[in-house]
């Protein structure tokens, strides 16, 4: 039986495992590697704070992910399939590593984030900066 997410170390393991998959993914990896050219040393701690805040309500995360993704969408138009793949990799990672109430919360939040971003970014009525 897998354990639930219990600590920052668990969050870091989840995020690192997820982004290892993303970087190698044929469908969305290029967005991170070639378009965004993510600086992983800076990005990963931000993602640790983001997901730790979601799970443990730490208030450590500061940022505006929507504006970053809108900017990236201007360079490479995102599709519904991109968001589905992101969510598939994310929930698959959580399921691979954990089970329990916190793991379920993370998956539910990820689904909501993907849906909101997809709607706001790909909608013909999207928000204009």
PDB file of C-alpha atoms in Angstrom:
ATOM      1  CA  UNK A   1       0.000   0.000   0.000  1.00  0.00           C
ATOM      2  CA  UNK A   2       1.266   3.469  -0.928  1.00  0.00           C
ATOM      3  CA  UNK A   3       1.352   6.264   1.584  1.00  0.00           C
ATOM      4  CA  UNK A   4      -0.383   9.601   1.305  1.00  0.00           C
ATOM      5  CA  UNK A   5       1.443  12.887   0.780  1.00  0.00           C
ATOM      6  CA  UNK A   6       2.689  13.878   4.225  1.00  0.00           C
ATOM      7  CA  UNK A   7       5.524  16.381   3.852  1.00  0.00           C
ATOM      8  CA  UNK A   8       7.422  18.861   1.700  1.00  0.00           C
ATOM      9  CA  UNK A   9       9.768  16.001   0.807  1.00  0.00           C
ATOM     10  CA  UNK A  10       6.798  14.121  -0.661  1.00  0.00           C
ATOM     11  CA  UNK A  11       5.791  17.220  -2.636  1.00  0.00           C
ATOM     12  CA  UNK A  12       9.343  17.554  -3.971  1.00  0.00           C
ATOM     13  CA  UNK A  13       9.391  13.881  -4.985  1.00  0.00           C
ATOM     14  CA  UNK A  14       6.058  14.260  -6.778  1.00  0.00           C
ATOM     15  CA  UNK A  15       7.080  17.458  -8.592  1.00  0.00           C
ATOM     16  CA  UNK A  16      10.507  16.119  -9.587  1.00  0.00           C
ATOM     17  CA  UNK A  17       9.064  12.851 -10.890  1.00  0.00           C
ATOM     18  CA  UNK A  18       6.356  14.691 -12.811  1.00  0.00           C
ATOM     19  CA  UNK A  19       8.724  17.140 -14.478  1.00  0.00           C
ATOM     20  CA  UNK A  20      11.156  14.350 -15.358  1.00  0.00           C
ATOM     21  CA  UNK A  21       8.277  12.843 -17.354  1.00  0.00           C
ATOM     22  CA  UNK A  22       7.265  16.196 -18.841  1.00  0.00           C
ATOM     23  CA  UNK A  23      10.776  16.955 -20.090  1.00  0.00           C
ATOM     24  CA  UNK A  24      10.845  13.655 -21.975  1.00  0.00           C
ATOM     25  CA  UNK A  25       7.285  13.764 -23.274  1.00  0.00           C
ATOM     26  CA  UNK A  26       6.795  13.824 -27.057  1.00  0.00           C
ATOM     27  CA  UNK A  27       3.670  15.979 -26.904  1.00  0.00           C
ATOM     28  CA  UNK A  28       4.461  18.700 -24.339  1.00  0.00           C
ATOM     29  CA  UNK A  29       8.158  18.372 -23.547  1.00  0.00           C
ATOM     30  CA  UNK A  30       9.173  20.782 -26.306  1.00  0.00           C
ATOM     31  CA  UNK A  31       7.059  23.544 -24.736  1.00  0.00           C
ATOM     32  CA  UNK A  32       9.097  23.354 -21.538  1.00  0.00           C
ATOM     33  CA  UNK A  33      12.463  22.564 -23.129  1.00  0.00           C
ATOM     34  CA  UNK A  34      12.495  24.583 -26.354  1.00  0.00           C
ATOM     35  CA  UNK A  35       9.860  27.313 -26.062  1.00  0.00           C
ATOM     36  CA  UNK A  36       9.857  28.272 -22.376  1.00  0.00           C
ATOM     37  CA  UNK A  37      13.456  27.129 -21.908  1.00  0.00           C
ATOM     38  CA  UNK A  38      12.649  26.482 -18.267  1.00  0.00           C
ATOM     39  CA  UNK A  39      15.396  27.160 -15.767  1.00  0.00           C
ATOM     40  CA  UNK A  40      14.710  24.076 -13.643  1.00  0.00           C
ATOM     41  CA  UNK A  41      16.819  25.265 -10.687  1.00  0.00           C
ATOM     42  CA  UNK A  42      14.466  28.241 -10.331  1.00  0.00           C
ATOM     43  CA  UNK A  43      11.227  26.646 -11.507  1.00  0.00           C
ATOM     44  CA  UNK A  44      11.199  23.520  -9.342  1.00  0.00           C
ATOM     45  CA  UNK A  45      11.334  25.334  -5.952  1.00  0.00           C
ATOM     46  CA  UNK A  46       8.450  27.546  -7.128  1.00  0.00           C
ATOM     47  CA  UNK A  47       6.455  24.423  -7.976  1.00  0.00           C
ATOM     48  CA  UNK A  48       7.319  22.876  -4.607  1.00  0.00           C
ATOM     49  CA  UNK A  49       5.903  25.995  -2.932  1.00  0.00           C
ATOM     50  CA  UNK A  50       2.832  25.980  -5.201  1.00  0.00           C
ATOM     51  CA  UNK A  51       1.871  22.357  -4.487  1.00  0.00           C
ATOM     52  CA  UNK A  52       2.878  22.536  -0.830  1.00  0.00           C
ATOM     53  CA  UNK A  53       0.500  25.467  -0.466  1.00  0.00           C
ATOM     54  CA  UNK A  54      -2.290  23.482  -2.138  1.00  0.00           C
ATOM     55  CA  UNK A  55      -1.793  20.478   0.141  1.00  0.00           C
ATOM     56  CA  UNK A  56      -0.734  22.084   3.422  1.00  0.00           C
ATOM     57  CA  UNK A  57      -1.956  25.704   3.057  1.00  0.00           C
ATOM     58  CA  UNK A  58       1.506  27.167   3.711  1.00  0.00           C
ATOM     59  CA  UNK A  59       1.024  30.461   1.833  1.00  0.00           C
ATOM     60  CA  UNK A  60       4.572  30.128   0.462  1.00  0.00           C
ATOM     61  CA  UNK A  61       3.651  30.397  -3.209  1.00  0.00           C
ATOM     62  CA  UNK A  62       3.768  33.790  -4.884  1.00  0.00           C
ATOM     63  CA  UNK A  63       3.190  34.037  -8.597  1.00  0.00           C
ATOM     64  CA  UNK A  64       0.871  34.481 -11.528  1.00  0.00           C
ATOM     65  CA  UNK A  65       0.936  31.281 -13.579  1.00  0.00           C
ATOM     66  CA  UNK A  66      -1.824  32.463 -15.911  1.00  0.00           C
ATOM     67  CA  UNK A  67       0.204  35.342 -17.363  1.00  0.00           C
ATOM     68  CA  UNK A  68       3.192  33.068 -17.994  1.00  0.00           C
ATOM     69  CA  UNK A  69       1.032  30.531 -19.811  1.00  0.00           C
ATOM     70  CA  UNK A  70      -0.769  33.196 -21.844  1.00  0.00           C
ATOM     71  CA  UNK A  71       2.619  34.487 -22.988  1.00  0.00           C
ATOM     72  CA  UNK A  72       3.737  30.962 -23.958  1.00  0.00           C
ATOM     73  CA  UNK A  73       0.485  30.414 -25.831  1.00  0.00           C
ATOM     74  CA  UNK A  74       1.352  33.415 -27.992  1.00  0.00           C
ATOM     75  CA  UNK A  75       4.508  31.575 -29.066  1.00  0.00           C
ATOM     76  CA  UNK A  76       2.972  28.108 -29.469  1.00  0.00           C
ATOM     77  CA  UNK A  77      -0.814  27.879 -29.435  1.00  0.00           C
ATOM     78  CA  UNK A  78      -1.881  25.406 -26.765  1.00  0.00           C
ATOM     79  CA  UNK A  79      -4.542  22.841 -27.570  1.00  0.00           C
ATOM     80  CA  UNK A  80      -6.977  20.842 -25.514  1.00  0.00           C
ATOM     81  CA  UNK A  81      -4.667  17.866 -26.073  1.00  0.00           C
ATOM     82  CA  UNK A  82      -1.741  19.701 -24.446  1.00  0.00           C
ATOM     83  CA  UNK A  83      -3.763  20.264 -21.288  1.00  0.00           C
ATOM     84  CA  UNK A  84      -5.058  16.675 -21.304  1.00  0.00           C
ATOM     85  CA  UNK A  85      -1.512  15.347 -21.627  1.00  0.00           C
ATOM     86  CA  UNK A  86      -0.260  17.569 -18.802  1.00  0.00           C
ATOM     87  CA  UNK A  87      -3.070  16.301 -16.577  1.00  0.00           C
ATOM     88  CA  UNK A  88      -2.513  12.686 -17.617  1.00  0.00           C
ATOM     89  CA  UNK A  89       1.181  12.888 -16.722  1.00  0.00           C
ATOM     90  CA  UNK A  90       0.432  14.683 -13.463  1.00  0.00           C
ATOM     91  CA  UNK A  91      -2.300  12.378 -12.188  1.00  0.00           C
ATOM     92  CA  UNK A  92      -0.339   9.346 -13.360  1.00  0.00           C
ATOM     93  CA  UNK A  93       2.642  10.518 -11.321  1.00  0.00           C
ATOM     94  CA  UNK A  94       0.529  11.056  -8.212  1.00  0.00           C
ATOM     95  CA  UNK A  95      -1.093   7.629  -8.619  1.00  0.00           C
ATOM     96  CA  UNK A  96       2.303   6.007  -9.129  1.00  0.00           C
ATOM     97  CA  UNK A  97       3.725   7.481  -5.911  1.00  0.00           C
ATOM     98  CA  UNK A  98       0.850   8.069  -3.459  1.00  0.00           C
ATOM     99  CA  UNK A  99      -2.675   7.264  -2.427  1.00  0.00           C
ATOM    100  CA  UNK A 100      -4.964   8.832   0.110  1.00  0.00           C
ATOM    101  CA  UNK A 101      -6.868  11.999   0.895  1.00  0.00           C
ATOM    102  CA  UNK A 102      -4.036  14.460   0.141  1.00  0.00           C
ATOM    103  CA  UNK A 103      -3.181  12.650  -3.109  1.00  0.00           C
ATOM    104  CA  UNK A 104      -6.831  12.909  -4.136  1.00  0.00           C
ATOM    105  CA  UNK A 105      -6.879  16.625  -3.296  1.00  0.00           C
ATOM    106  CA  UNK A 106      -3.790  17.211  -5.451  1.00  0.00           C
ATOM    107  CA  UNK A 107      -5.348  15.382  -8.402  1.00  0.00           C
ATOM    108  CA  UNK A 108      -8.632  17.292  -8.037  1.00  0.00           C
ATOM    109  CA  UNK A 109      -6.808  20.629  -7.888  1.00  0.00           C
ATOM    110  CA  UNK A 110      -4.681  19.701 -10.909  1.00  0.00           C
ATOM    111  CA  UNK A 111      -7.811  18.853 -12.896  1.00  0.00           C
ATOM    112  CA  UNK A 112      -9.327  22.197 -11.947  1.00  0.00           C
ATOM    113  CA  UNK A 113      -6.159  24.091 -12.842  1.00  0.00           C
ATOM    114  CA  UNK A 114      -5.936  22.369 -16.226  1.00  0.00           C
ATOM    115  CA  UNK A 115      -9.601  23.103 -16.972  1.00  0.00           C
ATOM    116  CA  UNK A 116      -9.376  26.767 -15.979  1.00  0.00           C
ATOM    117  CA  UNK A 117      -6.150  27.345 -17.888  1.00  0.00           C
ATOM    118  CA  UNK A 118      -7.470  25.566 -20.950  1.00  0.00           C
ATOM    119  CA  UNK A 119     -10.630  27.642 -20.913  1.00  0.00           C
ATOM    120  CA  UNK A 120      -8.895  30.966 -20.342  1.00  0.00           C
ATOM    121  CA  UNK A 121      -6.043  30.333 -22.764  1.00  0.00           C
ATOM    122  CA  UNK A 122      -7.695  28.514 -25.666  1.00  0.00           C
ATOM    123  CA  UNK A 123     -11.116  30.144 -25.604  1.00  0.00           C
ATOM    124  CA  UNK A 124     -11.876  32.505 -28.500  1.00  0.00           C
ATOM    125  CA  UNK A 125     -13.044  34.883 -25.730  1.00  0.00           C
ATOM    126  CA  UNK A 126      -9.793  34.624 -23.776  1.00  0.00           C
ATOM    127  CA  UNK A 127      -8.584  37.358 -21.485  1.00  0.00           C
ATOM    128  CA  UNK A 128      -6.419  39.930 -23.200  1.00  0.00           C
ATOM    129  CA  UNK A 129      -3.539  41.416 -21.250  1.00  0.00           C
TER     130      UNK A 129
END
